[in-house]
Tab-separated table of C-alpha atoms and ligand atoms in Angstrom:
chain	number	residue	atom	x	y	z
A	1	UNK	CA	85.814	107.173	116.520
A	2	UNK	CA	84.873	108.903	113.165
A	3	UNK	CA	86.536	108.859	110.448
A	4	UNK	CA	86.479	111.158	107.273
A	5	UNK	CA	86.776	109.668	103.795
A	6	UNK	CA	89.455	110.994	101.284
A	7	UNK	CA	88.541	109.453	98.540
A	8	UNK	CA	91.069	109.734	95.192
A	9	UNK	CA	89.684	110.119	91.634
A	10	UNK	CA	88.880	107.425	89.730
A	11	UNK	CA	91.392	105.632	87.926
A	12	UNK	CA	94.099	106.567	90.177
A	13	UNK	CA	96.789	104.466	90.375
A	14	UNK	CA	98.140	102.577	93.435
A	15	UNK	CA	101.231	100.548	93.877
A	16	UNK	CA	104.897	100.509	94.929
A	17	UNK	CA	108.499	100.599	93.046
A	18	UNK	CA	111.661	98.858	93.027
A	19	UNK	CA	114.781	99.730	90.687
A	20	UNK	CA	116.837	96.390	89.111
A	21	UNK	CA	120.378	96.882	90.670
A	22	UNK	CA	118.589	97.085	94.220
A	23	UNK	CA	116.381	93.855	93.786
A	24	UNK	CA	117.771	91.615	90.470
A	25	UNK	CA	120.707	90.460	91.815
A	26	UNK	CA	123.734	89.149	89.545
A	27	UNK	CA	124.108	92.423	88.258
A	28	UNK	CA	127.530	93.384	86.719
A	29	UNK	CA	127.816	96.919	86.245
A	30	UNK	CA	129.900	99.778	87.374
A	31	UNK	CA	127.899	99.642	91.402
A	32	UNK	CA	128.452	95.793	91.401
A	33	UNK	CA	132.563	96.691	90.252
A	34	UNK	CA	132.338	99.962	93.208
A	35	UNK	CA	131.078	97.716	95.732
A	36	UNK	CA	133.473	94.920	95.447
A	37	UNK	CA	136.236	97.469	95.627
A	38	UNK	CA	134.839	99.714	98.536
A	39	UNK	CA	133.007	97.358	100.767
A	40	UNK	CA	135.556	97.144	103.493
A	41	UNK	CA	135.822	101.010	103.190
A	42	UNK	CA	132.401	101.569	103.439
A	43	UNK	CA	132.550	99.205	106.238
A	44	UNK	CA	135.229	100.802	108.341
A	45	UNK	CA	133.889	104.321	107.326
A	46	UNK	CA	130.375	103.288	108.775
A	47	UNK	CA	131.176	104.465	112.420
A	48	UNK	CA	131.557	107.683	111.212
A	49	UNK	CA	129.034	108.524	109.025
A	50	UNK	CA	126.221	107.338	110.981
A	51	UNK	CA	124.710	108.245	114.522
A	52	UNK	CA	125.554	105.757	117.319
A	53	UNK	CA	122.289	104.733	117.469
A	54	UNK	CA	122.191	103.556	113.755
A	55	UNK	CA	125.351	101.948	114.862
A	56	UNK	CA	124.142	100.145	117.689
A	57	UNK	CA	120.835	99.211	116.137
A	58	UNK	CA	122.087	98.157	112.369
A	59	UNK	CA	125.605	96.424	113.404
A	60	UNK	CA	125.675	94.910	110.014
A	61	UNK	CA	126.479	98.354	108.406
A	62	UNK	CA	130.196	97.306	109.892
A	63	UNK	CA	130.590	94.325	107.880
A	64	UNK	CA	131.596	94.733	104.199
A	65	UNK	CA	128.693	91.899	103.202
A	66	UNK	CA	126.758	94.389	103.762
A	67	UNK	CA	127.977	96.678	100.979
A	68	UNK	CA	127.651	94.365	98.198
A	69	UNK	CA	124.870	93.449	96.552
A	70	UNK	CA	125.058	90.015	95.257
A	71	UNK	CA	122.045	88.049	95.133
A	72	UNK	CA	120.038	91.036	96.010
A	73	UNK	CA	116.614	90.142	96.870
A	74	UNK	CA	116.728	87.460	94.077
A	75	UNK	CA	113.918	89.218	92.082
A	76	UNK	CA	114.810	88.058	89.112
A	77	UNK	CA	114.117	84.941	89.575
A	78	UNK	CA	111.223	85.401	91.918
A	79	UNK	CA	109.091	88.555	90.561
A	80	UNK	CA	105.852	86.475	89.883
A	81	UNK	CA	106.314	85.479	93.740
A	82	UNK	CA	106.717	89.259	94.215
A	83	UNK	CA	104.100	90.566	92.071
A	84	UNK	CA	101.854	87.718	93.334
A	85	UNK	CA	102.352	90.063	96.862
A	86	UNK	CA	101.883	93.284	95.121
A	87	UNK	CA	98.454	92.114	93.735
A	88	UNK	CA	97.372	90.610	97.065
A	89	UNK	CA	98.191	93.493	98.217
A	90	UNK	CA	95.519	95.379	95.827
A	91	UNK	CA	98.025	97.183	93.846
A	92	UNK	CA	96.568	98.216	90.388
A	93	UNK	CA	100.108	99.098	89.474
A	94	UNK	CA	104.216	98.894	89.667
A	95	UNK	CA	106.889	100.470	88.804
A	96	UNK	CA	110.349	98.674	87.962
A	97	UNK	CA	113.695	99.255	86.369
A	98	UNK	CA	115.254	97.704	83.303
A	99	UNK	CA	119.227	97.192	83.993
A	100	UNK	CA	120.980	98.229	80.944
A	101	UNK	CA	124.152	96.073	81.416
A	102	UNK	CA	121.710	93.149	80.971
A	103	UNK	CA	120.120	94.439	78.139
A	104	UNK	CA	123.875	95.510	76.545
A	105	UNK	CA	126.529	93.568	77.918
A	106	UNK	CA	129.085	94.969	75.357
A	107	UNK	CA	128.802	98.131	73.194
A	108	UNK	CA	126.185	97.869	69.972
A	109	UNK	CA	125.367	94.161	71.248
A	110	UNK	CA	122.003	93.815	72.714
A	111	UNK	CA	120.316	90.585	73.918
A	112	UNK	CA	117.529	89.294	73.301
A	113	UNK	CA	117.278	86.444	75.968
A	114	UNK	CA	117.097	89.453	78.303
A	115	UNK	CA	114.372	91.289	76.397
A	116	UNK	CA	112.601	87.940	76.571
A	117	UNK	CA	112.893	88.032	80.163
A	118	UNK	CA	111.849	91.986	80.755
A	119	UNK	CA	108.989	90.707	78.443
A	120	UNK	CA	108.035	87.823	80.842
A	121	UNK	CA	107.943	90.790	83.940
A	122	UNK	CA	105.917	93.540	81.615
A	123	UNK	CA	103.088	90.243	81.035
A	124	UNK	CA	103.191	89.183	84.715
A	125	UNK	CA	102.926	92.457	85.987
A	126	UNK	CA	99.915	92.778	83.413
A	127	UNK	CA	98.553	89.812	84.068
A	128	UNK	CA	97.301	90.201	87.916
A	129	UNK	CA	96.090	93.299	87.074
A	130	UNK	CA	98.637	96.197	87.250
A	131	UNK	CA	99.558	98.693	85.272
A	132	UNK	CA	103.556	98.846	84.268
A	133	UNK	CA	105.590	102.062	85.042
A	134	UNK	CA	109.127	100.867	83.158
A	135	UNK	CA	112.202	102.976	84.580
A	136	UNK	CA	114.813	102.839	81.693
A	137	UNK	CA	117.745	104.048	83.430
A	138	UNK	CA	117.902	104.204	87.386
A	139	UNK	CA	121.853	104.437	87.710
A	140	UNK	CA	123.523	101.603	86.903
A	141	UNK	CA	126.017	101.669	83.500
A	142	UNK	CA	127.304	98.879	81.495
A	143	UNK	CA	131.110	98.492	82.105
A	144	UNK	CA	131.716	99.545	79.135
A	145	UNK	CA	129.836	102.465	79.252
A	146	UNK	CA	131.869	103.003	82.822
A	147	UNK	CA	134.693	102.596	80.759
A	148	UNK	CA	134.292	105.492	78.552
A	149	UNK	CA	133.194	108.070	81.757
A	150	UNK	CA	129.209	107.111	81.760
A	151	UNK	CA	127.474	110.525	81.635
A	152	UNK	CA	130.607	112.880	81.393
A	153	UNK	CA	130.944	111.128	78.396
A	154	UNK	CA	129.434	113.715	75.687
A	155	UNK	CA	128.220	110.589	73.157
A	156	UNK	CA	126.085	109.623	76.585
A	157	UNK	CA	123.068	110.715	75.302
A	158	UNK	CA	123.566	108.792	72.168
A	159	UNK	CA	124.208	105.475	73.713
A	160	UNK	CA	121.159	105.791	76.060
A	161	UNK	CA	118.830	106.919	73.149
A	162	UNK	CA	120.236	103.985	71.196
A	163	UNK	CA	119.233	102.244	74.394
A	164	UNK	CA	116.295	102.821	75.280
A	165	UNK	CA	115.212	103.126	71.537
A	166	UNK	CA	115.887	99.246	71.265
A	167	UNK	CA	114.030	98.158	74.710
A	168	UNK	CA	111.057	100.388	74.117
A	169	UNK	CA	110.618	99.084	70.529
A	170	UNK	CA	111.054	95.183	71.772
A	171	UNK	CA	108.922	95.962	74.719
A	172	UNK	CA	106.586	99.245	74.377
A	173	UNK	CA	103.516	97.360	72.725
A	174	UNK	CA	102.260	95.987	76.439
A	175	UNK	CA	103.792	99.648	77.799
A	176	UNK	CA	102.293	103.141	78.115
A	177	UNK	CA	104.152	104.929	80.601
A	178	UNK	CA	108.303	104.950	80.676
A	179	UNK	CA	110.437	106.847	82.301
A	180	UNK	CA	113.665	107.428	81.050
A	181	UNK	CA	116.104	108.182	84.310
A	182	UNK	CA	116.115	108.050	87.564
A	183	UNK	CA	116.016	111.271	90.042
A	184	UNK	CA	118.998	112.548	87.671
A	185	UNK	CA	120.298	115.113	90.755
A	186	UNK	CA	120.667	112.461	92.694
A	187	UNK	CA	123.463	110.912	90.640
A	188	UNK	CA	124.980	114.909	89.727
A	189	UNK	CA	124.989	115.273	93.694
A	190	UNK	CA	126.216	112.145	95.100
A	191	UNK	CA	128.392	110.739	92.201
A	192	UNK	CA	129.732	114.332	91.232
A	193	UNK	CA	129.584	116.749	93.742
A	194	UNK	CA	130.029	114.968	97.503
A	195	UNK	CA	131.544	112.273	95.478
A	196	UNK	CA	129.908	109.489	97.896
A	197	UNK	CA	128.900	107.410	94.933
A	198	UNK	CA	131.019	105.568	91.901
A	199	UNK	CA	132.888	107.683	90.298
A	200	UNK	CA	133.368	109.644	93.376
A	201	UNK	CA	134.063	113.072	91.758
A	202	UNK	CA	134.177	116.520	93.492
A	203	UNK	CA	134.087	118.375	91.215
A	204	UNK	CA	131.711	121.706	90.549
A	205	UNK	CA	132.329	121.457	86.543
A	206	UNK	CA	131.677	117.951	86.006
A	207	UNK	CA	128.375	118.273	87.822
A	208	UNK	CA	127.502	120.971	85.780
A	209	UNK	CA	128.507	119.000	82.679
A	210	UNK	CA	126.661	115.892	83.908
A	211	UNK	CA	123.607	117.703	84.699
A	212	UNK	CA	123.480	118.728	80.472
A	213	UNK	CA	124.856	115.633	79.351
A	214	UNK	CA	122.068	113.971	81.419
A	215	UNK	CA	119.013	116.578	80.315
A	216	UNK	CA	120.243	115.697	76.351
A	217	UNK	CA	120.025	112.057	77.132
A	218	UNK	CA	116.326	112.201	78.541
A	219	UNK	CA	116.031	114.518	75.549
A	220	UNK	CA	117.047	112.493	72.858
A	221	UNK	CA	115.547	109.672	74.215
A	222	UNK	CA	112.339	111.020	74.302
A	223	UNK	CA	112.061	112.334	71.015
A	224	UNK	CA	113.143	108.984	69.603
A	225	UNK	CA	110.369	107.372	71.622
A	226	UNK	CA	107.878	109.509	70.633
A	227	UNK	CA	108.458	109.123	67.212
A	228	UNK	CA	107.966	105.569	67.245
A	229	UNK	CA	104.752	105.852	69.402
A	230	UNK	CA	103.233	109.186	70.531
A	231	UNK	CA	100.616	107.773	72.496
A	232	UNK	CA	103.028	106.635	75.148
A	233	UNK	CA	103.167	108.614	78.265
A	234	UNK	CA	107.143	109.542	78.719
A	235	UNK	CA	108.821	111.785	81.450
A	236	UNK	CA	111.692	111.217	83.818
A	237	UNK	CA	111.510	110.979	87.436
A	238	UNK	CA	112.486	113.714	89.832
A	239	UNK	CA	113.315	114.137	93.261
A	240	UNK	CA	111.993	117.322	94.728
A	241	UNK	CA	113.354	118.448	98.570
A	242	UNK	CA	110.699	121.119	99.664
A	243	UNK	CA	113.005	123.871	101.144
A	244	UNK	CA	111.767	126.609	102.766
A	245	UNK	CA	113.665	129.510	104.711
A	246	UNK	CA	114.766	129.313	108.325
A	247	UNK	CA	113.476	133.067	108.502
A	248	UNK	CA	110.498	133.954	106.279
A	249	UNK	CA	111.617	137.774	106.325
A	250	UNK	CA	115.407	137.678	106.028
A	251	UNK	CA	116.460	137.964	102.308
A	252	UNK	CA	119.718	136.574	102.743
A	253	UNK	CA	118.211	133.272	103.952
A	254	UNK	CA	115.976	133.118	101.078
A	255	UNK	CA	118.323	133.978	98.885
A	256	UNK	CA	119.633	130.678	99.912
A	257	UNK	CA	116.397	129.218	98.944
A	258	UNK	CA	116.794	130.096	95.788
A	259	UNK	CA	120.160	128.624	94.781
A	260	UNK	CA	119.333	125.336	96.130
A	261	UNK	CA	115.840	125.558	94.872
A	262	UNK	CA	117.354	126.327	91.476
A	263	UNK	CA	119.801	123.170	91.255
A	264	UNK	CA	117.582	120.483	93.298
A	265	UNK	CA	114.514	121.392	91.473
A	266	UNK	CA	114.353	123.634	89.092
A	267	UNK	CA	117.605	123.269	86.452
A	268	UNK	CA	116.678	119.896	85.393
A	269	UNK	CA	113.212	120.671	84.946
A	270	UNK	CA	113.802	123.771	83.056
A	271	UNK	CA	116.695	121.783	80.465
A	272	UNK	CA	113.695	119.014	79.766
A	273	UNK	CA	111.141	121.683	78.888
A	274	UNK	CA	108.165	120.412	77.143
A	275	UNK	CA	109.817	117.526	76.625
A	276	UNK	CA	107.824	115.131	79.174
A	277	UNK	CA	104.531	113.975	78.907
A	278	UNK	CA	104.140	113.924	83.145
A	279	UNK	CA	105.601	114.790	85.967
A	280	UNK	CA	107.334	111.959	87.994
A	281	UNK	CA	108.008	113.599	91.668
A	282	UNK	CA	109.838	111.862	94.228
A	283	UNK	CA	109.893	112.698	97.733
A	284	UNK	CA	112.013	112.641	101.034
A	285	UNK	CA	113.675	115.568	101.897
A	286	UNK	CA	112.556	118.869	103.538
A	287	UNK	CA	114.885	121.515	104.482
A	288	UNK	CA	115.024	125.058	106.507
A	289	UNK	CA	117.955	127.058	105.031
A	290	UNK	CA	119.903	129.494	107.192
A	291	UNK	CA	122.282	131.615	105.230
A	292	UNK	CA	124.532	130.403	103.394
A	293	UNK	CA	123.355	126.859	103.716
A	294	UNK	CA	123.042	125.823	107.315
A	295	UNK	CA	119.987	123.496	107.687
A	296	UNK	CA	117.846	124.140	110.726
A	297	UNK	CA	115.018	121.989	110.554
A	298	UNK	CA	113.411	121.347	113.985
A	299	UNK	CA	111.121	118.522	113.217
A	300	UNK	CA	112.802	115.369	115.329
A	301	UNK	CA	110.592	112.776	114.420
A	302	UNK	CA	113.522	110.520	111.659
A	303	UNK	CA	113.420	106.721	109.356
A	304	UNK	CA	116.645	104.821	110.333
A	305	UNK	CA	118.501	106.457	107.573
A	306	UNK	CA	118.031	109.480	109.805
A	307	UNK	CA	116.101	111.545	107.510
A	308	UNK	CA	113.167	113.734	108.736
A	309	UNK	CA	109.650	113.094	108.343
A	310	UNK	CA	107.966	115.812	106.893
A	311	UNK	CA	104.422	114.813	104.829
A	312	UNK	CA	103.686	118.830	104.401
A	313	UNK	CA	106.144	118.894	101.806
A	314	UNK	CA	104.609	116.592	99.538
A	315	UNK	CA	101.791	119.624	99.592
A	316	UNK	CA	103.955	122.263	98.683
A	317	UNK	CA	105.933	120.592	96.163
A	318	UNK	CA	102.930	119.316	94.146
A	319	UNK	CA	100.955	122.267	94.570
A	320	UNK	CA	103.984	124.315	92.407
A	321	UNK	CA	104.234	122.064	89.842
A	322	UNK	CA	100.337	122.695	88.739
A	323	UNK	CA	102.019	125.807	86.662
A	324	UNK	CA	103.079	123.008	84.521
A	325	UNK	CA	99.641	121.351	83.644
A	326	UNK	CA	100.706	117.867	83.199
A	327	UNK	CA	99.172	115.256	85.477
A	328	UNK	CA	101.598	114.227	88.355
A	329	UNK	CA	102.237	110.747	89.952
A	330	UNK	CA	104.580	110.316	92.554
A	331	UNK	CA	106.689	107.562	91.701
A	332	UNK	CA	108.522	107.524	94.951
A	333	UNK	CA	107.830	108.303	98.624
A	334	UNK	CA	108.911	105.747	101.712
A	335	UNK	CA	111.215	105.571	104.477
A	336	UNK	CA	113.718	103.045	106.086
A	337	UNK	CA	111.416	101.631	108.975
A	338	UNK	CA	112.881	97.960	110.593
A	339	UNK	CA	110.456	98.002	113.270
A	340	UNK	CA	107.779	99.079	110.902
A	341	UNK	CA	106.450	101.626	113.883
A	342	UNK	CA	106.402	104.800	111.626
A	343	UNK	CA	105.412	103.087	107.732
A	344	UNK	CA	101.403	103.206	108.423
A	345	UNK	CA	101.443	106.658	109.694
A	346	UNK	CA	104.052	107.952	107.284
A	347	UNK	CA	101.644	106.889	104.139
A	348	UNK	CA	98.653	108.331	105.695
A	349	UNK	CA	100.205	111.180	106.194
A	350	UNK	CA	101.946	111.722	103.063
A	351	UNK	CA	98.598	110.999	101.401
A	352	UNK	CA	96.586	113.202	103.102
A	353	UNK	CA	98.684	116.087	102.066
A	354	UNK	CA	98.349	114.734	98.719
A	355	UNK	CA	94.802	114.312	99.001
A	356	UNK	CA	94.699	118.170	99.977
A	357	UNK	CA	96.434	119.184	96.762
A	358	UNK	CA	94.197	117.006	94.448
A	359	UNK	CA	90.955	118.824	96.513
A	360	UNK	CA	92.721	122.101	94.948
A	361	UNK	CA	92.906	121.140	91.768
A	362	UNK	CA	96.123	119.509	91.266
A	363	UNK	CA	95.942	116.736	89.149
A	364	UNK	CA	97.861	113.890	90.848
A	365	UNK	CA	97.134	110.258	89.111
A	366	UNK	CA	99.084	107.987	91.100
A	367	UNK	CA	101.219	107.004	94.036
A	368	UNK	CA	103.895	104.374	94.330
A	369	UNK	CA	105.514	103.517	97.270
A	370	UNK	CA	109.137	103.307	97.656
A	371	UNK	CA	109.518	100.094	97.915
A	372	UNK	CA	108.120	97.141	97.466
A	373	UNK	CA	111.059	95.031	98.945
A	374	UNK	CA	113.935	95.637	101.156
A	375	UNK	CA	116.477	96.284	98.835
A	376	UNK	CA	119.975	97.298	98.613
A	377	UNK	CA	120.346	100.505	99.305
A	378	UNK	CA	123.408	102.224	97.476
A	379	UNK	CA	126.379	103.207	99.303
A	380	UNK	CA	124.424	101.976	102.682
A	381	UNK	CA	124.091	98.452	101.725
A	382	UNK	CA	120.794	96.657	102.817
A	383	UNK	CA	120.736	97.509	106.655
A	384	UNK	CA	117.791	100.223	105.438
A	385	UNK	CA	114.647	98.687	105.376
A	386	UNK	CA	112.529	100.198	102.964
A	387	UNK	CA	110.291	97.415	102.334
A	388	UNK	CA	106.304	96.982	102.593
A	389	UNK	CA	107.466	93.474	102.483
A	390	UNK	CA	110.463	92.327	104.746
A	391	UNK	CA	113.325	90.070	103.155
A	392	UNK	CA	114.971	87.776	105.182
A	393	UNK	CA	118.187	88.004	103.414
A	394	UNK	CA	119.305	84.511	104.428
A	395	UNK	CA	116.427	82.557	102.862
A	396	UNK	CA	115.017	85.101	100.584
A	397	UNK	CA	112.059	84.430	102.328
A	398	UNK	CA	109.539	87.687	101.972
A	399	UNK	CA	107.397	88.876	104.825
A	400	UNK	CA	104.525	90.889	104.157
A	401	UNK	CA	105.051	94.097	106.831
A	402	UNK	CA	101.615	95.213	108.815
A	403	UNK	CA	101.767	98.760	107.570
A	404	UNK	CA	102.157	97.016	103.958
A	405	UNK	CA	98.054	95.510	104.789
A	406	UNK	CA	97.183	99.194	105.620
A	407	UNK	CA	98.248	100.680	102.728
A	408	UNK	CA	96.832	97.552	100.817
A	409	UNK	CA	92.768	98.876	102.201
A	410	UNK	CA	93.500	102.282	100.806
A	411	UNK	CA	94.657	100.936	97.264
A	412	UNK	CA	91.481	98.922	97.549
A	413	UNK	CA	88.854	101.563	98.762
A	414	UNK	CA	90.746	104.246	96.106
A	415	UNK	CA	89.776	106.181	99.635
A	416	UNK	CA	92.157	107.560	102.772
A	417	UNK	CA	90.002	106.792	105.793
A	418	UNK	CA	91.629	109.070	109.042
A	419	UNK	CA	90.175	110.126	112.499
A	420	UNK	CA	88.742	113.301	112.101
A	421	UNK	CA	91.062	114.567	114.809
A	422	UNK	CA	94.230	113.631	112.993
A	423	UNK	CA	92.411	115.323	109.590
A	424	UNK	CA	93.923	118.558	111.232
A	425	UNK	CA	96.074	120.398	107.818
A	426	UNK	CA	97.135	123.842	109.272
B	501	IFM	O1	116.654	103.670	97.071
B	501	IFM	C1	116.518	104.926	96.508
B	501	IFM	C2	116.049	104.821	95.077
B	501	IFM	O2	116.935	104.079	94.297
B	501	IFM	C3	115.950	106.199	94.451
B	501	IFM	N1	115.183	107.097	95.280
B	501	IFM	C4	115.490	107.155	96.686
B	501	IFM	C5	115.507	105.763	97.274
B	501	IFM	C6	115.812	105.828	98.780
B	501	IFM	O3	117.037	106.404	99.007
C-alpha cells in the first residue's frame, strides 16, 4: 500500500520521559509517607473507583503492594541499562526528574553524593547521544518541606528557588533545557481540589492559593536561573485538556468552556507570563462540556486507565498556543496499554495531528513519550502500564514493547510514514 511521508524539521527532538518518584525507587518523601499510610485504603477503595473490567483485568489494583512504590523500577541503579534501551531505541533525547528529597534530605542541607549521582545520569544520557530535558520538581516534597504545608506554604517559592538554584548551578554546565515543575494543575486539582492525592484537601481557597504560590515558585526560580545562565532554555511543563462544547451554538455550554478553559489552561499560563523560554504541553484529556459541567464525550475507543483517545486534540491545543511564539515540545503524551494493542496507533496518530500543526506553521521541536518504563503511577499504583518498555516487577527485568520498535523507525527517519488512507485529517 502507499504510504505518505511526514517528515519533521530538522533537529527535532525524539525521545520519551520518566519522573524520579515513579522510576528511582527508595524514595522518602511525602508520596512514599501517603502510600505507606493509604495503601490498604486505596486497596479496598479500588472496587469502586474503577470499571469492572479494570477490576477483572488488573486484580492487583486490590492489593495494597500495589500502592506503594518501593523499589520502583530500580532506575536508579539501572539508568545506563535504561538509557542503553532509549538509545537503541534511536532516541536523540530524554527527559527525567531530579527528586528533591534526595537532593535535600533536611532543610538548608544539600548533598553532594546525590548531585554526583544526577551528574553520572546528565553524562550517560549525553553520552549515547541524547539530549537532557531535566524536570526540577515533578511532585514529590522533602518531609520537611511536607512538614511545613509544601506549596500552601507562602516561603514555597523560596525553598524551591533555593532549590533548584543549587542543582542547576552543580549540574547546568552539561544542561540546556530545565523545567522547573511538573503539570502544576495537576497537583492544584488532585491534591487540593478532589483531594485524591497527599494532602487530600477540598478546599476551593487553598487551590487558589496553591495555584499563586506555585506560579511564584516557577517564577522565582526562573529568574534565578536565568541570571546565572541566560542561554539556558527554561519553562515549566503543562498539561492542556482540549475542551470543546457539547453544543457549538448554545452559550451556556460554552460558557462552560470557558471556566474550565480558564483554570486547566489558561490561569497558570497567564501568572508565568513571559517568564518561560518554551512551551512544555502535555497531553491526555479531551472533553465535551454540557452546561454546567457534564462531560459528554462520545468517542469510546479508552487506555486501561479508562481515559479517551482523542489525537485531534493535540491539533487544537498546539495550534492556540502559536499566539505565544515560543517553540513548543510536548514533553508528555502516552497511554496505559498492557496488551500494547492501541500504543503504535496512538503515537501515529497523535503525531500526525502534530505533524498537521507544524505544516501550519507551528513551531513544535520535540516529542517525548510518556514513558519510557512502566512506572508507578500515583494514587493507582503500577497496574497502569505506560511503558514503551515493559517491567517485570518481580525481576526488574525490562522488555522492550513492539509499539516501542515502531516509534523507534520514526525517531530514526525524523519522518511519520502512514497509509495514505489513514492520512484522512477532517
Ligand atoms: O504519570 C503521570 C506523570 O507523572 C505526569 N503526567 C501524566 C502521567 C500519566 O498520568
Amino acid at each position: 500500500m502507499e504510504k505518505q511521508k511526514l517528515k519533521f524539521p530538522d533537529g527535532f527532538l525524539w525521545g520519551a520521559a520518566t519522573s524520579a518518584h515513579q522510576v528511582e525507587g527508595g524514595n522518602k518523601n511525602d508520596w512514599s509517607e501517603w502510600e505507606k499510610a493509604n495503601a490498604k485504603r486505596l486497596a479496598e477503595e479500588a472496587p469502586k473507583k474503577h470499571a469492572d473490567w479494570q477490576v477483572k483485568k488488573f486484580p492487583e489494583m486490590l492489593t495494597p503492594e500495589n500502592y506503594i512504590s518501593g523499589a520502583a523500577c530500580d532506575y536508579y541503579n539501572r539508568f545506563e541499562e535504561d538509557f542503553d534501551i532509549a538509545k537503541s531505541l534511536s532516541h536523540n533525547a530524554h527527559r527525567f526528574s531530579i527528586e528533591w528529597s534526595r537532593i535535600e534530605p533536611e532543610e538548608g542541607k544539600f548533598d553532594e553524593q546525590e548531585i554526583e549521582h544526577y551528574r553520572k545520569v546528565i553524562k550517560a544520557v549525553l553520552a549515547r547521544g541524547m539530549e537532557p530535558f531535566v524536570t526540577i520538581w515533578h511532585w514529590t516534597n522533602p518531609l520537611w518541606l511536607a512538614e511545613k504545608g509544601g506549596p500552601e506554604n507562602r516561603k514555597f517559592a523560596f525553598y524551591f528557588a533555593r532549590y533548584a538554584k543549587f542543582v542547576v548551578e552543580k549540574l547546568g554546565e552539561d544542561v540546556k533545557f530545565w523545567i522547573t515543575l511538573n503539570e502544576p494543575t495537576s497537583v492544584i486539582a488532585a491534591a487540593y481540589s478532589t483531594g485524591y492525592w497527599p494532602p487530600q484537601k477540598k478546599n476551593p481557597i487553598v487551590a487558589l492559593k496553591v495555584y499563586k504560590i506555585l506560579a511564584k515558585a516557577h517564577n522565582q526560580a526562573y529568574r534565578e536561573m536565568k541570571k546565572i545562565n541566560s542561554d539556558w532554555k527554561v519553562g515549566f511543563s503543562n498539561i492542556l485538556q482540549y475542551i470543546e462544547p457539547n453544543d457549538e451554538h448554545n452559550l451556556l455550554d460554552k460558557l462552560s468552556v470557558k471556566v474550565t478553559n480558564y483554570f486547566s489552561n489558561q490561569k497558570f499560563l497567564n501568572l508565568v507570563g513571559s517568564n518561560q523560554d518554551f512551551l512544555a504541553v502535555q497531553y491526555y484529556f479531551h472533553k465535551k462540556i454540557k452546561f454546567p459541567f457534564k462531560q459528554t464525550n462520545e468517542n469510546k475507543t479508552r487506555t486501561d486507565m479508562g481515559w479517551e483517545i482523542y489525537p485531534e486534540g493535540i491539533y487544537h491545543l498546539i495550534k492556540n498556543l502559536q499566539k505565544y511564539n515560543l517553540p513548543i515540545y510536548i514533553t508528555e503524551n502516552g497511554l496505559a496499554d498492557v496488551d500494547d494493542t492501541k500504543r503504535d496507533k496512538f503515537i501515529k496518530d497523535h503525531l500526525k495531528w502534530t505533524h498537521k500543526a507544524i505544516s501550519e506553521g507551528v513551531d513544535v521541536r520535540g516529542y517525548f513519550h510518556w514513558s519510557l518504563l512502566d512506572n508507578f503511577e500515583w494514587d493507582k499504583g503500577f497496574w497502569p502500564r505506560f511503558g514503551l518498555v515493559e517491567i517485570d516487577y518481580k525481576t526488574l527485568e525490562r522488555k522492550i514493547r513492539p509499539s516501542a520498535r515502531e516509534y523507534a523507525k520514526i525517531c530514526q527517519e525524523n519522518m511519520l510514514k502512514i497509509e495514505a488512507e489513514n492520512l484522512d485529517l477532517t
